[in-house]
Short mmCIF file of C-alpha atoms in Angstrom, two decimals:
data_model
loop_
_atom_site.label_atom_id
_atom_site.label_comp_id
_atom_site.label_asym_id
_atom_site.label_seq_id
_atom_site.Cartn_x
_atom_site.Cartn_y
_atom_site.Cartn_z
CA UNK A 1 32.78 6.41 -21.75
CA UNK A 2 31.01 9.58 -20.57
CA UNK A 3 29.93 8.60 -17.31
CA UNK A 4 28.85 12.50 -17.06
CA UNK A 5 26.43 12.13 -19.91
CA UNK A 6 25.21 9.05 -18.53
CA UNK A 7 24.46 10.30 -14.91
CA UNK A 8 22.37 13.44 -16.66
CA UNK A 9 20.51 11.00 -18.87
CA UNK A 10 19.48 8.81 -15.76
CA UNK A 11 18.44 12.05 -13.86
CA UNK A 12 15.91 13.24 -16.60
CA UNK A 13 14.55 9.57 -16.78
CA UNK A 14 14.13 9.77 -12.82
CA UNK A 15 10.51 10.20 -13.61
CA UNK A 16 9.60 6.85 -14.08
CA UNK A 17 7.81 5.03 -11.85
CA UNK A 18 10.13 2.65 -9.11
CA UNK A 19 7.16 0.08 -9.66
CA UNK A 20 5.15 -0.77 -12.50
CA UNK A 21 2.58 -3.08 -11.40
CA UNK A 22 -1.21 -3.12 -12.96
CA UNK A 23 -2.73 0.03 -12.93
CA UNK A 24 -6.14 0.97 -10.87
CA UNK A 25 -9.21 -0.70 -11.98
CA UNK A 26 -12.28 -1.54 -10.11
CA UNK A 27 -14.80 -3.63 -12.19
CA UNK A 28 -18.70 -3.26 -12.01
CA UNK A 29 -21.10 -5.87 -13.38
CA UNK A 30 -24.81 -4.85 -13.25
CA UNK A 31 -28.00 -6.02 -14.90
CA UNK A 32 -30.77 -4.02 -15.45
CA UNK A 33 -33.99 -6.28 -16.20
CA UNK A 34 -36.81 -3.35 -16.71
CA UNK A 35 -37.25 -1.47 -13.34
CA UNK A 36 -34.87 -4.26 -11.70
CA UNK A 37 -30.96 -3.62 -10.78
CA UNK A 38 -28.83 -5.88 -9.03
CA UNK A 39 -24.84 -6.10 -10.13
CA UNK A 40 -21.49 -6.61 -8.07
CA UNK A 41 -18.84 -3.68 -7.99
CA UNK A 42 -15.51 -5.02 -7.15
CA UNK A 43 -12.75 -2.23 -5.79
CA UNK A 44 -9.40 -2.92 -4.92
CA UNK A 45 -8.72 -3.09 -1.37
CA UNK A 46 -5.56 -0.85 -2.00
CA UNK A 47 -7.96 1.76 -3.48
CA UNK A 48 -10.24 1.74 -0.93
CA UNK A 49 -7.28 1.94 1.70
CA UNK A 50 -6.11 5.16 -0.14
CA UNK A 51 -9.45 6.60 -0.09
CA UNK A 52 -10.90 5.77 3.38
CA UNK A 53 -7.93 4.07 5.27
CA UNK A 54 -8.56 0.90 6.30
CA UNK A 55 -5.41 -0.44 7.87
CA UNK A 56 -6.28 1.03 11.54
CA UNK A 57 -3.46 -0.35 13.30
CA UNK A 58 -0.90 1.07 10.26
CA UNK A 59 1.02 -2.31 10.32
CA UNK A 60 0.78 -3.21 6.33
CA UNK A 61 -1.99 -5.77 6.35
CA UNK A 62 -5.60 -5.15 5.89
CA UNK A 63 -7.70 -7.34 7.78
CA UNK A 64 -11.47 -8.63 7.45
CA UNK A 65 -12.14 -6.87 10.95
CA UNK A 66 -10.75 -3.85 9.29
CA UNK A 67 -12.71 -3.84 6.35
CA UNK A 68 -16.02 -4.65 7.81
CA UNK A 69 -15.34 -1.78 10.39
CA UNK A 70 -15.44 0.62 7.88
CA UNK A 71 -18.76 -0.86 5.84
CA UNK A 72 -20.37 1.64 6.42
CA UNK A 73 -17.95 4.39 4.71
CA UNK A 74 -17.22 2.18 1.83
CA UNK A 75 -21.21 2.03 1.25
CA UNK A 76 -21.68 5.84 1.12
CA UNK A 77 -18.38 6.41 -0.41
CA UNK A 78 -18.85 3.77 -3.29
CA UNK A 79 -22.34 5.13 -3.92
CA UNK A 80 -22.09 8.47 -3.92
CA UNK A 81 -19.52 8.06 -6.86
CA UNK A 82 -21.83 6.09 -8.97
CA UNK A 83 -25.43 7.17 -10.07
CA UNK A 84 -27.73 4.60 -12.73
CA UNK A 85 -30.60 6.25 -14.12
CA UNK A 86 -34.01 5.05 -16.22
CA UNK A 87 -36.59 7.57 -16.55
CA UNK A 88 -34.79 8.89 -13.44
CA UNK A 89 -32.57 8.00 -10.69
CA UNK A 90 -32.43 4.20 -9.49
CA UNK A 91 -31.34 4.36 -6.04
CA UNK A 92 -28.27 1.77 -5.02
CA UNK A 93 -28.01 0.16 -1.92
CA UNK A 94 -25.60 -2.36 -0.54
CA UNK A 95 -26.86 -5.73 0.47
CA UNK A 96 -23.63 -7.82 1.08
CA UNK A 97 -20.61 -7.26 1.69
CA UNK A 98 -17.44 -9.92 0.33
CA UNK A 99 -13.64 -10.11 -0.47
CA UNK A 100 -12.55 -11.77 -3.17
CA UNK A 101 -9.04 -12.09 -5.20
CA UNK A 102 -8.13 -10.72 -8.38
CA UNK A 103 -5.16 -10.94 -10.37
CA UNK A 104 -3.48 -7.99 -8.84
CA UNK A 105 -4.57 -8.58 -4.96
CA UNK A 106 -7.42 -8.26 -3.07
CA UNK A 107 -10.82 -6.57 -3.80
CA UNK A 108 -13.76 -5.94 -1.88
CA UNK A 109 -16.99 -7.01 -3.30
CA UNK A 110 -20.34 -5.29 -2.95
CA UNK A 111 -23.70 -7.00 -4.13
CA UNK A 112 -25.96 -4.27 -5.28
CA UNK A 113 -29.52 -4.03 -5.68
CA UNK A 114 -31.99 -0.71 -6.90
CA UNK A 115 -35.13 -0.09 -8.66
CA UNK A 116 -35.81 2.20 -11.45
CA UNK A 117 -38.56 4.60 -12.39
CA UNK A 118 -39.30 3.08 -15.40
CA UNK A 119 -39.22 0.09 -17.55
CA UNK A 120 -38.22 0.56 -21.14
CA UNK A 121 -36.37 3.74 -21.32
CA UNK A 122 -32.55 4.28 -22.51
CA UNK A 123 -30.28 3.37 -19.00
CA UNK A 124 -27.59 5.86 -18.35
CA UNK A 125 -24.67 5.26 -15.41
CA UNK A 126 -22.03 7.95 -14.58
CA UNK A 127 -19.14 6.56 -12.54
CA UNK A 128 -16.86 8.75 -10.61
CA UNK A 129 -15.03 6.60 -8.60
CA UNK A 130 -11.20 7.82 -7.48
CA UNK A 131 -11.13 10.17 -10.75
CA UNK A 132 -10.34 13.23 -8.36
CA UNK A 133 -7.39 11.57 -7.02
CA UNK A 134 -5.90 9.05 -9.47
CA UNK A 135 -6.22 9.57 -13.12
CA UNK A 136 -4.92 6.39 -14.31
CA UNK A 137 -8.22 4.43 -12.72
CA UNK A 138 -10.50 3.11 -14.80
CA UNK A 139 -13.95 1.31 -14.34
CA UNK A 140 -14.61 -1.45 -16.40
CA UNK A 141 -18.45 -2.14 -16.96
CA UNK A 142 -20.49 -5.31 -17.86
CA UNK A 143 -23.92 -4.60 -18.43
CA UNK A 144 -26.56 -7.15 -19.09
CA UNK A 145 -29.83 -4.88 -20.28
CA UNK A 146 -33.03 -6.63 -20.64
CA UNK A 147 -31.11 -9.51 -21.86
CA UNK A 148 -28.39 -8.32 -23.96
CA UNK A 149 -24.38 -7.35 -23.06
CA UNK A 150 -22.16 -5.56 -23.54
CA UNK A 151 -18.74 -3.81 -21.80
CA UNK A 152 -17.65 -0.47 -21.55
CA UNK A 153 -15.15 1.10 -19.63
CA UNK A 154 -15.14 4.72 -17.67
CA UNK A 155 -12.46 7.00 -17.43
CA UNK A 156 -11.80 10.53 -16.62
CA UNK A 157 -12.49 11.89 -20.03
CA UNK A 158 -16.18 9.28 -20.53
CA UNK A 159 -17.54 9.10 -17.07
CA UNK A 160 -20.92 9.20 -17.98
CA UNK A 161 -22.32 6.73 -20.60
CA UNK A 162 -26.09 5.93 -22.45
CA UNK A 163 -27.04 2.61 -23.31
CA UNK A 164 -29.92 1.88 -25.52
CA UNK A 165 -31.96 -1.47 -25.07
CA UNK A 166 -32.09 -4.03 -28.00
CA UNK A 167 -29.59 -1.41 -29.71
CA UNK A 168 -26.30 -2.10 -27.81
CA UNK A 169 -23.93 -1.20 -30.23
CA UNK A 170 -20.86 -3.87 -30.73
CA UNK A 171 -18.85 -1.40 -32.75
CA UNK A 172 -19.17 1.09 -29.62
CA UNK A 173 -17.83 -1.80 -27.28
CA UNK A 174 -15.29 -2.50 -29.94
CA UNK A 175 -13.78 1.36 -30.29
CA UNK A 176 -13.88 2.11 -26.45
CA UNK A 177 -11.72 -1.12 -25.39
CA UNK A 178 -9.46 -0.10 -29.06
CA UNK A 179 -8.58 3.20 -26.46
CA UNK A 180 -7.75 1.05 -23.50
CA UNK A 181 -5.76 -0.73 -25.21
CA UNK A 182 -3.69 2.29 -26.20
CA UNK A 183 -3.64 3.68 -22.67
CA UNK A 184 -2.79 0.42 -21.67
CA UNK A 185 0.65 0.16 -23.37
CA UNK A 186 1.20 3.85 -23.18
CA UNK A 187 0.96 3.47 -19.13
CA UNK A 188 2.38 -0.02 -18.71
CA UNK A 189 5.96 1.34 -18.09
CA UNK A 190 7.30 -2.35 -17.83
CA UNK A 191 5.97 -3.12 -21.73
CA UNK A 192 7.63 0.12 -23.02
CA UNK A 193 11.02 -0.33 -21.29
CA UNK A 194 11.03 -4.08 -22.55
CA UNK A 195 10.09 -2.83 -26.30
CA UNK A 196 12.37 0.50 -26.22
CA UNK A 197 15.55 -1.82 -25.32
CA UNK A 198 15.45 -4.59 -27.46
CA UNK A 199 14.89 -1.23 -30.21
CA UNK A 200 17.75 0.78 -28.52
CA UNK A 201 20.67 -1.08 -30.64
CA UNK A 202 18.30 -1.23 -33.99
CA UNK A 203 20.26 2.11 -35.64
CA UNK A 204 23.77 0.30 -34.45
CA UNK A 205 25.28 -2.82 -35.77
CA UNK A 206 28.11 -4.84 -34.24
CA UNK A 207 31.37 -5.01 -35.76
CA UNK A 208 33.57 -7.38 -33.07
CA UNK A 209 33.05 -6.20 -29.93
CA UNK A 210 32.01 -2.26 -30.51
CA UNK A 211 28.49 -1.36 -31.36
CA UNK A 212 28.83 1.23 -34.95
CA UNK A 213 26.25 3.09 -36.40
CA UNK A 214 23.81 1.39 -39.46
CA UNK A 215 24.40 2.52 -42.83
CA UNK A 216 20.91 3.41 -44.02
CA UNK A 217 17.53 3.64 -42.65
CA UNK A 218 16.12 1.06 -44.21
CA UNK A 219 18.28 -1.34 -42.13
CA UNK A 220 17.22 0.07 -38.82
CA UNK A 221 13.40 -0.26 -39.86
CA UNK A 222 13.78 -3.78 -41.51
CA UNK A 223 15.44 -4.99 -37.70
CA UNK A 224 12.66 -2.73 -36.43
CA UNK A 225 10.20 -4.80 -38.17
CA UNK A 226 11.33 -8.07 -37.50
CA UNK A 227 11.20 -6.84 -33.53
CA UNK A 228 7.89 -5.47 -33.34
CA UNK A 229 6.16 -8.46 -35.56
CA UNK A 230 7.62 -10.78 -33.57
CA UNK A 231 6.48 -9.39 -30.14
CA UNK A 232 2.71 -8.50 -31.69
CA UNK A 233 2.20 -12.05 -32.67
CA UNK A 234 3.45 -13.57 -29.25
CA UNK A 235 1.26 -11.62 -27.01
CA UNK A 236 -1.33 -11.50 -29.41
CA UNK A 237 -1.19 -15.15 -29.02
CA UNK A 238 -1.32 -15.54 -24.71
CA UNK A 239 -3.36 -12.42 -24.97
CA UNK A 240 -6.44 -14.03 -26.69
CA UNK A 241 -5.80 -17.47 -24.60
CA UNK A 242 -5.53 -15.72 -21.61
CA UNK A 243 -8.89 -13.65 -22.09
CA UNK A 244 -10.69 -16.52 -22.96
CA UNK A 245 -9.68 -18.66 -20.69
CA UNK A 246 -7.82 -21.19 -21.85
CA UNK A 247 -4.60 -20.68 -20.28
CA UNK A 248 -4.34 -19.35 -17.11
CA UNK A 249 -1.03 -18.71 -14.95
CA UNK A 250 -0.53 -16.95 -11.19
CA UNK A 251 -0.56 -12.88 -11.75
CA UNK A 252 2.94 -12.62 -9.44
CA UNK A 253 4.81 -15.35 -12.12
CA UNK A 254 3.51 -13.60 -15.38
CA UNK A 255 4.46 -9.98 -13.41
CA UNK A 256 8.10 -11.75 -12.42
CA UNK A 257 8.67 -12.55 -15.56
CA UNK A 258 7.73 -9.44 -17.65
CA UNK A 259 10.41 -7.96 -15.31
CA UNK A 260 12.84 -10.60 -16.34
CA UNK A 261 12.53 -9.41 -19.63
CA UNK A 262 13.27 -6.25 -19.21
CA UNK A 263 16.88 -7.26 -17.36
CA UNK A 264 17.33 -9.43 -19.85
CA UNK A 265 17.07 -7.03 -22.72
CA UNK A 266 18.66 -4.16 -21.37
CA UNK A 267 21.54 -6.49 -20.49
CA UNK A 268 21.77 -7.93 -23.58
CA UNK A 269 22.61 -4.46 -25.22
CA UNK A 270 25.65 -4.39 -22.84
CA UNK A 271 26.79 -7.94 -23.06
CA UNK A 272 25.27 -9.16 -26.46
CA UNK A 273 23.67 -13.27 -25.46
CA UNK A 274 21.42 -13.15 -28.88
CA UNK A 275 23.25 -11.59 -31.04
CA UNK A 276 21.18 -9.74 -34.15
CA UNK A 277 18.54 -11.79 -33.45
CA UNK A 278 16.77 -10.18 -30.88
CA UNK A 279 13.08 -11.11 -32.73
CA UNK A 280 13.60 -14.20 -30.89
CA UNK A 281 13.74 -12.77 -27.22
CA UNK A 282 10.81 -10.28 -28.51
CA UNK A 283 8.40 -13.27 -29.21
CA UNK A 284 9.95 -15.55 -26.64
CA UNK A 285 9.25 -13.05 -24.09
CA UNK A 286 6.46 -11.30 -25.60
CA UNK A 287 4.00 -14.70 -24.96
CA UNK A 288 4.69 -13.76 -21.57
CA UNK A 289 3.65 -10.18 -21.91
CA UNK A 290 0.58 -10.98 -23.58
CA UNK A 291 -0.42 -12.81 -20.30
CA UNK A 292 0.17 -9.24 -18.63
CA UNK A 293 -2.15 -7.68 -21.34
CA UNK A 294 -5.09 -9.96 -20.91
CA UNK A 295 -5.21 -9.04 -16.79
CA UNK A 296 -8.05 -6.45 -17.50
CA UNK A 297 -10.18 -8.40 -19.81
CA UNK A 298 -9.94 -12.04 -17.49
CA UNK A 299 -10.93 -10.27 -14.39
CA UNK A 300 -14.18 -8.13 -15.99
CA UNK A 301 -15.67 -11.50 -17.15
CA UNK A 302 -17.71 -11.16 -20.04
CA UNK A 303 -19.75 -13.65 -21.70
CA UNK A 304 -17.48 -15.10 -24.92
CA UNK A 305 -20.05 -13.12 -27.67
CA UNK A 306 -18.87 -9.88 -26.08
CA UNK A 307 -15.57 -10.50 -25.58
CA UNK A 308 -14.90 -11.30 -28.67
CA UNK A 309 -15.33 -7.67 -29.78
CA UNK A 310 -13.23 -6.50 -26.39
CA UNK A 311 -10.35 -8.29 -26.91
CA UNK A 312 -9.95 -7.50 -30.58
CA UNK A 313 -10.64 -3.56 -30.01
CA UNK A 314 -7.93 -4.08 -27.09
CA UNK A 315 -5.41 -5.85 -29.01
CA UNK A 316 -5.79 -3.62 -32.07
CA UNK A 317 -5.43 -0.26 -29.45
CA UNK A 318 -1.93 -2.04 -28.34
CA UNK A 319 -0.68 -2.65 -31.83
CA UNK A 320 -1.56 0.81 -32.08
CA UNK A 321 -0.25 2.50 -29.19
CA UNK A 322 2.95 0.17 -29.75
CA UNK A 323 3.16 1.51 -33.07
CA UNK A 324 3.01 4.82 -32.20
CA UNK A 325 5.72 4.75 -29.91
CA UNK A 326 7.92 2.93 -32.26
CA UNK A 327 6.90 5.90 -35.01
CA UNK A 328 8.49 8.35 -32.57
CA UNK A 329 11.50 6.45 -31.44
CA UNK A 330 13.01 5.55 -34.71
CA UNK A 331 13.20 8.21 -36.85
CA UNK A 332 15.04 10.40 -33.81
CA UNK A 333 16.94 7.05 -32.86
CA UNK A 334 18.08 7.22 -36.73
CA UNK A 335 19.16 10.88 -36.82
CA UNK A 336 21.19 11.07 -33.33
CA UNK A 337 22.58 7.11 -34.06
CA UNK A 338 26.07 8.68 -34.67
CA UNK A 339 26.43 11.08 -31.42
CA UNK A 340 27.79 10.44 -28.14
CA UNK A 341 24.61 11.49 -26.84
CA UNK A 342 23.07 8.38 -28.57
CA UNK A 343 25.76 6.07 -27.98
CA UNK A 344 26.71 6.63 -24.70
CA UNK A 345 24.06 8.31 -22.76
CA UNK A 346 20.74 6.87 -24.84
CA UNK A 347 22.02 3.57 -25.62
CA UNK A 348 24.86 2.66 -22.53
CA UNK A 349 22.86 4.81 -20.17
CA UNK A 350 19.41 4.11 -21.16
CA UNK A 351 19.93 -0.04 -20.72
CA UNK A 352 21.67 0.74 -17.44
CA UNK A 353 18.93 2.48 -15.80
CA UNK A 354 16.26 0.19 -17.55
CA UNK A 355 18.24 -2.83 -16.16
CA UNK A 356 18.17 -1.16 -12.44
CA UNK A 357 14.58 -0.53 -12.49
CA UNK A 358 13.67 -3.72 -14.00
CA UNK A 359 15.78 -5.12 -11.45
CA UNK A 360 13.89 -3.51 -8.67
CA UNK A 361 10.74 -4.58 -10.00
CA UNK A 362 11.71 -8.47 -10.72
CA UNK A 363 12.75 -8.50 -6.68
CA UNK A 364 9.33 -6.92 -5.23
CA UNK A 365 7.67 -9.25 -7.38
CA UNK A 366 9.38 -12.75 -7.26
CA UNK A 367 10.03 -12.24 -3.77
CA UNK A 368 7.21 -9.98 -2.16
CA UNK A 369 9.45 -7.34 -1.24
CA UNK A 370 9.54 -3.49 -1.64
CA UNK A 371 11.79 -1.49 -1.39
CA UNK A 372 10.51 1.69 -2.84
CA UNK A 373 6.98 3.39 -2.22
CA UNK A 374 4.77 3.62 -5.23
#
């Protein structure tokens, strides 16, 4: 084995993040009823923290006495990065101030209340919020305007958007959460490494105990197939439970045992357990990872009529992003299947340093623990 190969490939993946937990979000539920706005904005205490620094003493644990010192901060700071305008600007203020828990941790809450210019006109809200500083956040929005809702979500590319009373458009809502859900699997580091090992061996078959290079394509994209079908339907599965409600399980399990699955399925490309059928550790596992997709839609909340047209644009964007990374992988996977480079460094090397990080991440999450800074 080239352990020289190996060691190069591991340096040029040291890119990847040690952790791969949920990425930034803050969500914002307001409800503009003619000149009237009140809503809730919910931002992650960790965001906040980076921001403003709230941990005073610097020991690790961020305390109500800590949060409340800095009210005042979070107020201006909060509001100053978001602006709601009808006919003009409607001025925000904060009128309480709450903590509450989210899937990922802990989130302050702020009640918000403002009144418009006028009544009946289109309502436009611009949300800046951490974009300077961390380009992964997103705000997810659910807007209840003069009676009807619907969700949107804010990023650094759409941070301003118009909404037009009685005309809220459900095939907007639908295409804007079908790009989340792209972004979603193309950032969620844990759901690639779990999909691009149990792939990894898809251009080799085993013949005893040494791994050999398929014959034609079409065998690598008919294994192929039977992997990625069987992981869409599984999380497609938890994923529309989850975001409606039906089934829901603690955040640090589901996160535990998404990194599980990646151990298991690098390891399983070193020490075969499942032999050519790895479809059944992709849907096995997969349920589980659809619990990890639904995090985003549970926590915004929306009423079932629009989130029926959220969690279909976001499981569609998945498929899609998942697809995408699948269209790149294979045919390269195909072409170098009979190099060392594949053999050795990709496929040996690749499931080694997947197995480490996963590793890494299943401790800090079953057991509270870290180890490396994010």
């Amino acid at each position: 084995m080239n352990w020289r190969l190996i060691l190069v490939l591991l340096l040029s993946l040291g890119w990847l993040p040690a952790q791969a937990h949920k990425a930034s979000d803050s969500y914002l539920a307001l409800k503009v009823d003619g000149r009237q706005v009140s809503g809730q904005w919910d931002i992650a205490l960790r965001d906040i923290d980076f921001a403003l620094g709230l941990d005073a003493n610097g020991d690790g644990d961020i305390t109500w006495g800590e949060v409340r010192a800095k009210h005042g901060d979070i107020d201006a700071w909060s509001t100053n990065a978001l602006t709601v305008e009808r006919g003009g600007r409607c001025p925000l203020r904060v009128t309480e101030h709450l903590i509450d828990e989210h899937t990922d941790g802990a989130y302050a809450v702020m009640r918000l209340q403002g009144e418009c210019p006028v009544a009946d006109a289109d309502v436009s809200v611009n949300y800046r919020l951490l974009f300077g500083v961390d380009a992964l956040h997103r705000g997810l929005l659910r807007l209840d305007l003069d009676g009807e809702t619907t969700s949107s979500i804010f990023s650094p590319e759409t941070p301003q958007q118009q909404f037009t009373p009685k005309a809220l458009s459900s095939l907007r809502q639908l295409g804007g959460f079908l790009v989340q859900g792209v972004w979603h699997i193309w950032i969620g580091f844990d759901h690639i490494l779990f999909l691009l090992a149990l792939l990894l061996p898809v251009v080799l078959v085993r013949q005893g105990k040494r791994w050999v290079p398929v014959a034609r394509f079409k065998d690598a994209s008919r294994e192929v197939l039977w992997v990625v079908t069987a992981f869409t339907i599984a999380h497609s599965i938890t994923l529309s439970l989850a975001a409606l409600q039906l089934i829901e399980l603690p955040s640090r399990w589901v996160e535990s045992v998404i990194a599980l699955s990646v151990v298991l399925a690098a390891l399983n490309n070193m020490y075969p357990m499942v032999g050519e059928r790895r479809w059944v550790a992709a849907f096995v596992f997969g349920l589980i990872h659809g619990f990890g997709f639904a995090t985003v839609l549970a926590d915004l909340g929306l009423p079932s009529h629009a989130l029926i047209f959220s969690l279909v644009g976001f499981n569609v964007g998945v498929e899609l992003g998942q697809l995408a990374i699948v269209a790149i992988f294979l045919p390269l996977a195909y072409v170098m299947r009979k190099t060392r480079f594949y053999q050795q460094g990709m496929f040996i090397g690749g499931s080694l340093l997947t197995l480490l990080l996963a590793l890494v991440w299943f401790i800090e999450r079953a057991f509270n623990v870290q180890w490396m800074a994010t």
